[in-house]
PDB file of C-alpha atoms and ligand atoms in Angstrom:
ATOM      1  CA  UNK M   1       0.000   0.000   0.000  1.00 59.00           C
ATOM      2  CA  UNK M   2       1.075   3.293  -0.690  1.00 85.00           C
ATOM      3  CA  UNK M   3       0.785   5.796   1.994  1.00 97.00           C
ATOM      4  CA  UNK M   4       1.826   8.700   0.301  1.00 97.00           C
ATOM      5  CA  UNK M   5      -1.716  10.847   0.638  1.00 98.00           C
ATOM      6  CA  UNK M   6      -1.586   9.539   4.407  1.00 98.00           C
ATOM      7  CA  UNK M   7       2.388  11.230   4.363  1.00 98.00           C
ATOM      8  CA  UNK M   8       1.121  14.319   3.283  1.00 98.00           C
ATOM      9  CA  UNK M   9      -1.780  14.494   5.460  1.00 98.00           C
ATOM     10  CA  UNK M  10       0.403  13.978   8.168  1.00 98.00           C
ATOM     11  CA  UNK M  11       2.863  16.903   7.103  1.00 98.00           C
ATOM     12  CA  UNK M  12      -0.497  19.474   6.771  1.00 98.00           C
ATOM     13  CA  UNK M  13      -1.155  18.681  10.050  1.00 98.00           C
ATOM     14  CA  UNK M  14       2.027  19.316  11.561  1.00 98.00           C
ATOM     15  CA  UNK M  15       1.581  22.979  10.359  1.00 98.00           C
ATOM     16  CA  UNK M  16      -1.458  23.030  12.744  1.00 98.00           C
ATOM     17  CA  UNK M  17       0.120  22.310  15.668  1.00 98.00           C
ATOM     18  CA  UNK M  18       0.146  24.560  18.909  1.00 99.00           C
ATOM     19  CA  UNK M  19       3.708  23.911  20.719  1.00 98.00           C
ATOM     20  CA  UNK M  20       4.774  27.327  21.781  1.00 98.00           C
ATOM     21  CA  UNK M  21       6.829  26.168  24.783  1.00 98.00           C
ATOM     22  CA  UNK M  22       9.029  23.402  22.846  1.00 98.00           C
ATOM     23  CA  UNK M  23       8.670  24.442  19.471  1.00 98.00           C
ATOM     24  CA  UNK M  24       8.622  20.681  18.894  1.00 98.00           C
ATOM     25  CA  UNK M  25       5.997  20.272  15.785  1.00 98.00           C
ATOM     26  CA  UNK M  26       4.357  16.707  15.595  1.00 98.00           C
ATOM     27  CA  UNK M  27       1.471  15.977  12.777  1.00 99.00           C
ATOM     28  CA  UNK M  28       0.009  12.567  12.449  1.00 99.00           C
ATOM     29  CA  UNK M  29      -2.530  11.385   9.792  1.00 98.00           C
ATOM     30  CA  UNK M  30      -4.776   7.934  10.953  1.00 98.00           C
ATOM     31  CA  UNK M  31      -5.966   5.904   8.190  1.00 98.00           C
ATOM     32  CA  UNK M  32      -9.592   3.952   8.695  1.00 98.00           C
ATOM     33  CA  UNK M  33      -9.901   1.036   7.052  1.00 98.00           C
ATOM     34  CA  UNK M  34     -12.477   1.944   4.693  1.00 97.00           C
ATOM     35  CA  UNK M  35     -10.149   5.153   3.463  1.00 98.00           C
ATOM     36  CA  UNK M  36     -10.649   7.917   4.993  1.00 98.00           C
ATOM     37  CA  UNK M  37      -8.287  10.110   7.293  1.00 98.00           C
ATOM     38  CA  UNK M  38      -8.253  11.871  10.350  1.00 98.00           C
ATOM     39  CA  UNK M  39      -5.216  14.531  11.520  1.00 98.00           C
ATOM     40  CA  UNK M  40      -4.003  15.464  14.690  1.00 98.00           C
ATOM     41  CA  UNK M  41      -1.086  18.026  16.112  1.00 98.00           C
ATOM     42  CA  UNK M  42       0.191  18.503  19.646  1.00 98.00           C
ATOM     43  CA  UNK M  43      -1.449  20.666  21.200  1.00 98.00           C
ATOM     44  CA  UNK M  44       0.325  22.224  24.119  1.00 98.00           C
ATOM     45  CA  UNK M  45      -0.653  24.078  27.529  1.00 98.00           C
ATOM     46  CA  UNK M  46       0.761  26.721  29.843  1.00 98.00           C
ATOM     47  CA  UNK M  47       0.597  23.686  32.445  1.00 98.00           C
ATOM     48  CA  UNK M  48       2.776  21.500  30.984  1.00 98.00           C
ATOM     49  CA  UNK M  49       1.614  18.233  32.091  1.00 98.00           C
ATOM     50  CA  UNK M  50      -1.816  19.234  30.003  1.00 98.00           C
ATOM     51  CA  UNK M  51       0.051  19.091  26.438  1.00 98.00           C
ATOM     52  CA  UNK M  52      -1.436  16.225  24.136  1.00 98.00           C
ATOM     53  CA  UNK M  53       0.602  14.243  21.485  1.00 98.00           C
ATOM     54  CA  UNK M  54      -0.570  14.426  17.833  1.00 99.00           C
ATOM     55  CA  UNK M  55      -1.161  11.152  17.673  1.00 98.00           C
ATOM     56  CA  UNK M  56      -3.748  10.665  20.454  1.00 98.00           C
ATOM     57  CA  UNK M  57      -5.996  13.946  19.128  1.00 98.00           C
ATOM     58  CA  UNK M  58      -5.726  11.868  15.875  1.00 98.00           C
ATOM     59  CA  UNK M  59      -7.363   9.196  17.151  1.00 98.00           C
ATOM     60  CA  UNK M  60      -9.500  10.922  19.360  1.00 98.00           C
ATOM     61  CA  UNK M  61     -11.048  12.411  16.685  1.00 98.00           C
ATOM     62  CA  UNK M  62     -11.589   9.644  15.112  1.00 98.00           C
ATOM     63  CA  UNK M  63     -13.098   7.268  17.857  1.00 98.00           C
ATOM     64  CA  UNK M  64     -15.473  10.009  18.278  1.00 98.00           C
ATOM     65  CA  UNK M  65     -16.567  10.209  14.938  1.00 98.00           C
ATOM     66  CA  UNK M  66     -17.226   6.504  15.271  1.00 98.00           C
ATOM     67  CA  UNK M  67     -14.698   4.792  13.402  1.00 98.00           C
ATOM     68  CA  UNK M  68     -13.317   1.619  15.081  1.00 98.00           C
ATOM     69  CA  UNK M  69     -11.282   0.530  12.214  1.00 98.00           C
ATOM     70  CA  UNK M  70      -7.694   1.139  11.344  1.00 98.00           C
ATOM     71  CA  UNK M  71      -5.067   0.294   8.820  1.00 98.00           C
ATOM     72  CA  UNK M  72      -1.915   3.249   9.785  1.00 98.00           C
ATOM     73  CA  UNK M  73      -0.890   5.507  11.166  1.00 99.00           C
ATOM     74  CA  UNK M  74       2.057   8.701  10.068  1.00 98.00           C
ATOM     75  CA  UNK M  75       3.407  10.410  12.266  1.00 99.00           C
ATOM     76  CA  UNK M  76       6.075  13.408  11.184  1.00 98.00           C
ATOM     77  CA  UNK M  77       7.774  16.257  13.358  1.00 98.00           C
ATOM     78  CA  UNK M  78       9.787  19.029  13.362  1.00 98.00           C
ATOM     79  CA  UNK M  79      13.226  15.922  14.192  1.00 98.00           C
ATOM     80  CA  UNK M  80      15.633  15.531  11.571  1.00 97.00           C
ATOM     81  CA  UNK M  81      15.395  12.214  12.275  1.00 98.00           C
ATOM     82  CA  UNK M  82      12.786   9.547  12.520  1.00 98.00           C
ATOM     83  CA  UNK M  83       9.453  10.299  14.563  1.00 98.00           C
ATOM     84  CA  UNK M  84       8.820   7.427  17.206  1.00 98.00           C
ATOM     85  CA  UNK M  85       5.860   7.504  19.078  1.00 98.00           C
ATOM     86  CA  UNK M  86       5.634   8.165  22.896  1.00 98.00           C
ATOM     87  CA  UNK M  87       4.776   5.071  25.048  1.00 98.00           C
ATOM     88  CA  UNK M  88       1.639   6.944  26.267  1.00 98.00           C
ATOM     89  CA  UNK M  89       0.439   7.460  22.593  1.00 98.00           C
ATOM     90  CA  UNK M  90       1.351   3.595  21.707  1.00 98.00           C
ATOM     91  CA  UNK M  91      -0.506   2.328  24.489  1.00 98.00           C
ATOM     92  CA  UNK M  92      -3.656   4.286  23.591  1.00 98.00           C
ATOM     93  CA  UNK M  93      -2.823   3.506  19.694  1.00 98.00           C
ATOM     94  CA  UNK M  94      -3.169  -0.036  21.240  1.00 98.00           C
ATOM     95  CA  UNK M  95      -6.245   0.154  22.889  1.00 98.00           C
ATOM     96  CA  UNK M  96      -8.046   2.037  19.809  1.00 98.00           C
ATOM     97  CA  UNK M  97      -6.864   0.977  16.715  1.00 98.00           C
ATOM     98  CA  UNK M  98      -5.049  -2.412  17.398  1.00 98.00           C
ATOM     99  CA  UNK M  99      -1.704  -4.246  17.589  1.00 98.00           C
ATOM    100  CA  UNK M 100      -1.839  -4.966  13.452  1.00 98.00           C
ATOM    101  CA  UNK M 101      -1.209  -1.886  12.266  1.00 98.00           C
ATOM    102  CA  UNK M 102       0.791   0.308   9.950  1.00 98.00           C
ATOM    103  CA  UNK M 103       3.164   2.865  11.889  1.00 98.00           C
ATOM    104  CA  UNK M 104       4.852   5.063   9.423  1.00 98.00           C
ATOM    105  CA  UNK M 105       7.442   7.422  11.259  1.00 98.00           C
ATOM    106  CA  UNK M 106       8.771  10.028   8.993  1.00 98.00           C
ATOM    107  CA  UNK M 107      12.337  11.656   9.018  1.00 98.00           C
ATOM    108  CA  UNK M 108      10.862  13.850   6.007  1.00 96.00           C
ATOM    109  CA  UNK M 109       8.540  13.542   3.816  1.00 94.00           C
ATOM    110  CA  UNK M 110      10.545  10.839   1.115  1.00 94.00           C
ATOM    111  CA  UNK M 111      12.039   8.883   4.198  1.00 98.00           C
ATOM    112  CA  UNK M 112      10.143   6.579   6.881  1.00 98.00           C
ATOM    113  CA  UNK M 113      10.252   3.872   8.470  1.00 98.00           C
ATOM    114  CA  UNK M 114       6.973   1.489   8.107  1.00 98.00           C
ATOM    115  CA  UNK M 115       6.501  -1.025  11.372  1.00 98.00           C
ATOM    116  CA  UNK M 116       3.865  -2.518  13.201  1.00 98.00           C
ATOM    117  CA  UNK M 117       2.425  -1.376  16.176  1.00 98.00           C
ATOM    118  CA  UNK M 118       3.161  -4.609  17.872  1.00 98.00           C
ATOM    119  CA  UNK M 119       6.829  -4.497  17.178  1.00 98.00           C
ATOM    120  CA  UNK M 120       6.595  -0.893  19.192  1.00 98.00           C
ATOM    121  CA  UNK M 121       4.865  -2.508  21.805  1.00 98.00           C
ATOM    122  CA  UNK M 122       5.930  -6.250  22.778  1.00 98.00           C
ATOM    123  CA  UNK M 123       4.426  -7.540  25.824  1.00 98.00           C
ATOM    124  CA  UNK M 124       1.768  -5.255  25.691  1.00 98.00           C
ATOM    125  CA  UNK M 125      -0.903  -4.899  27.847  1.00 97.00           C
ATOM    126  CA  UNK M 126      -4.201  -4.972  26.615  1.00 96.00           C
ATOM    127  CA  UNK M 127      -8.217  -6.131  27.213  1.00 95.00           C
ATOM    128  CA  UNK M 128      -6.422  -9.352  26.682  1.00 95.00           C
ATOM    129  CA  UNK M 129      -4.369  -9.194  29.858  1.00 96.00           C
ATOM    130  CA  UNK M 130      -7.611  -8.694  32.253  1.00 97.00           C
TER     131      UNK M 130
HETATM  132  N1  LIG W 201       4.849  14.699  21.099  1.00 74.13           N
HETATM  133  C1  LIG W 201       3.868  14.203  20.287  1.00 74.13           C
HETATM  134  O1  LIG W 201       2.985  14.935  19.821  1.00 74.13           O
HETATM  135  N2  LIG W 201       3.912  12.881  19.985  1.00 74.13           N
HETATM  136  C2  LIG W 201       4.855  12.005  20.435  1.00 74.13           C
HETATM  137  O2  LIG W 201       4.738  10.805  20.209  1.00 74.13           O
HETATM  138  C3  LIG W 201       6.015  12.526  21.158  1.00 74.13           C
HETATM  139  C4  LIG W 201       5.878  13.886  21.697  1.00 74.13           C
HETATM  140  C5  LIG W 201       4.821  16.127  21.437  1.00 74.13           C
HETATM  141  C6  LIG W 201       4.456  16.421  22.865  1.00 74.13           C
HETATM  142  C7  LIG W 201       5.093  17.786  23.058  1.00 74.13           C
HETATM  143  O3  LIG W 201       4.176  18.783  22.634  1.00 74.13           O
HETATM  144  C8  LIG W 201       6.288  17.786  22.118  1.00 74.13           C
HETATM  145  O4  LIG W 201       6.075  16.701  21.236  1.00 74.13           O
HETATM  146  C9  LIG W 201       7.618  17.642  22.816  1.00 74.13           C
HETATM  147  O5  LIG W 201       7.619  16.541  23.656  1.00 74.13           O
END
C-alpha cells in the first residue's frame, strides 16, 4: 500500500500544531480502514503536564466520529530524524486501533520507516491481559 496521501496528510497537520513552549511540531494522519483520514497536532498548555501528542488527538477524533477501524498511522515532526511515538500514545494507539497496524514514522517527507504497532509494543498490555 502506498501511503503517500496519508504522508502528506500527516505533514499538513504538523503545520497546525500549537507547541509554543518546545517548538517541537508533531502531525500525524490515521488511516480507517475503509479510506478515509483523520489529523491530529500537539497541542500544548501553559501547564505543561496538560500538552497532548498528535497522535492521540488523531485518534481521538476519530473514535469520536465513530470509526473503530484502522489500517496506519504517520506520524512526522519538526526531528531531523525519525518520529517514534511516545509510550503513552502507543498504548492508547493499542487500545483504539489495534496491535496490526501500519506505523509510518517520517524523518521527512521521502524517508520513513513502516513497522507494526506490535513491534513498538511487545508484551503489551491490553483487554487481553484482564
Ligand atoms: N509529542 C507528540 O505529539 N507525539 C509524540 O509521540 C512525542 C511527543 C509532542 C508532545 C510535546 O508537545 C512535544 O512533542 C515535545 O515533547
Amino acid at each position: 500500500m502506498d501511503y503517500k496521501l496519508l504522508i502528506e496528510e500527516a505533514e499538513k497537520a504538523k503545520t497546525k500544531a500549537y507547541a509554543p513552549y518546545s517548538n517541537f511540531r508533531v502531525g500525524a494522519a490515521l488511516l480507517t480502514e475503509d479510506g478515509k483520514i483523520y489529523t491530529g497536532g500537539n497541542i500544548e498548555n501553559a501547564s505543561y503536564g496538560l500538552t497532548m501528542c498528535a497522535e492521540r488527538t488523531a485518534v481521538y477524533k476519530a473514535v469520536l466520529e465513530g470509526e473503530k477501524k484502522f489500517k496506519a498511522v504517520a506520524i512526522t515532526s519538526d526531528s531531523h530524524d525519525y518520529i517514534s511515538p511516545c509510550g503513552a500514545c502507543r498504548q492508547v494507539l493499542a487500545e483504539l486501533c489495534g496491535l496490526d497496524i501500519d506505523v509510518i514514522m517520517l524523518k521527512n517527507i521521502n524517508d520513513f520507516k513502516l513497522v507494526k504497532l506490535k513491534e513498538l509494543l511487545p508484551y503489551s498490555f491490553t483487554k487481553d491481559s484482564l
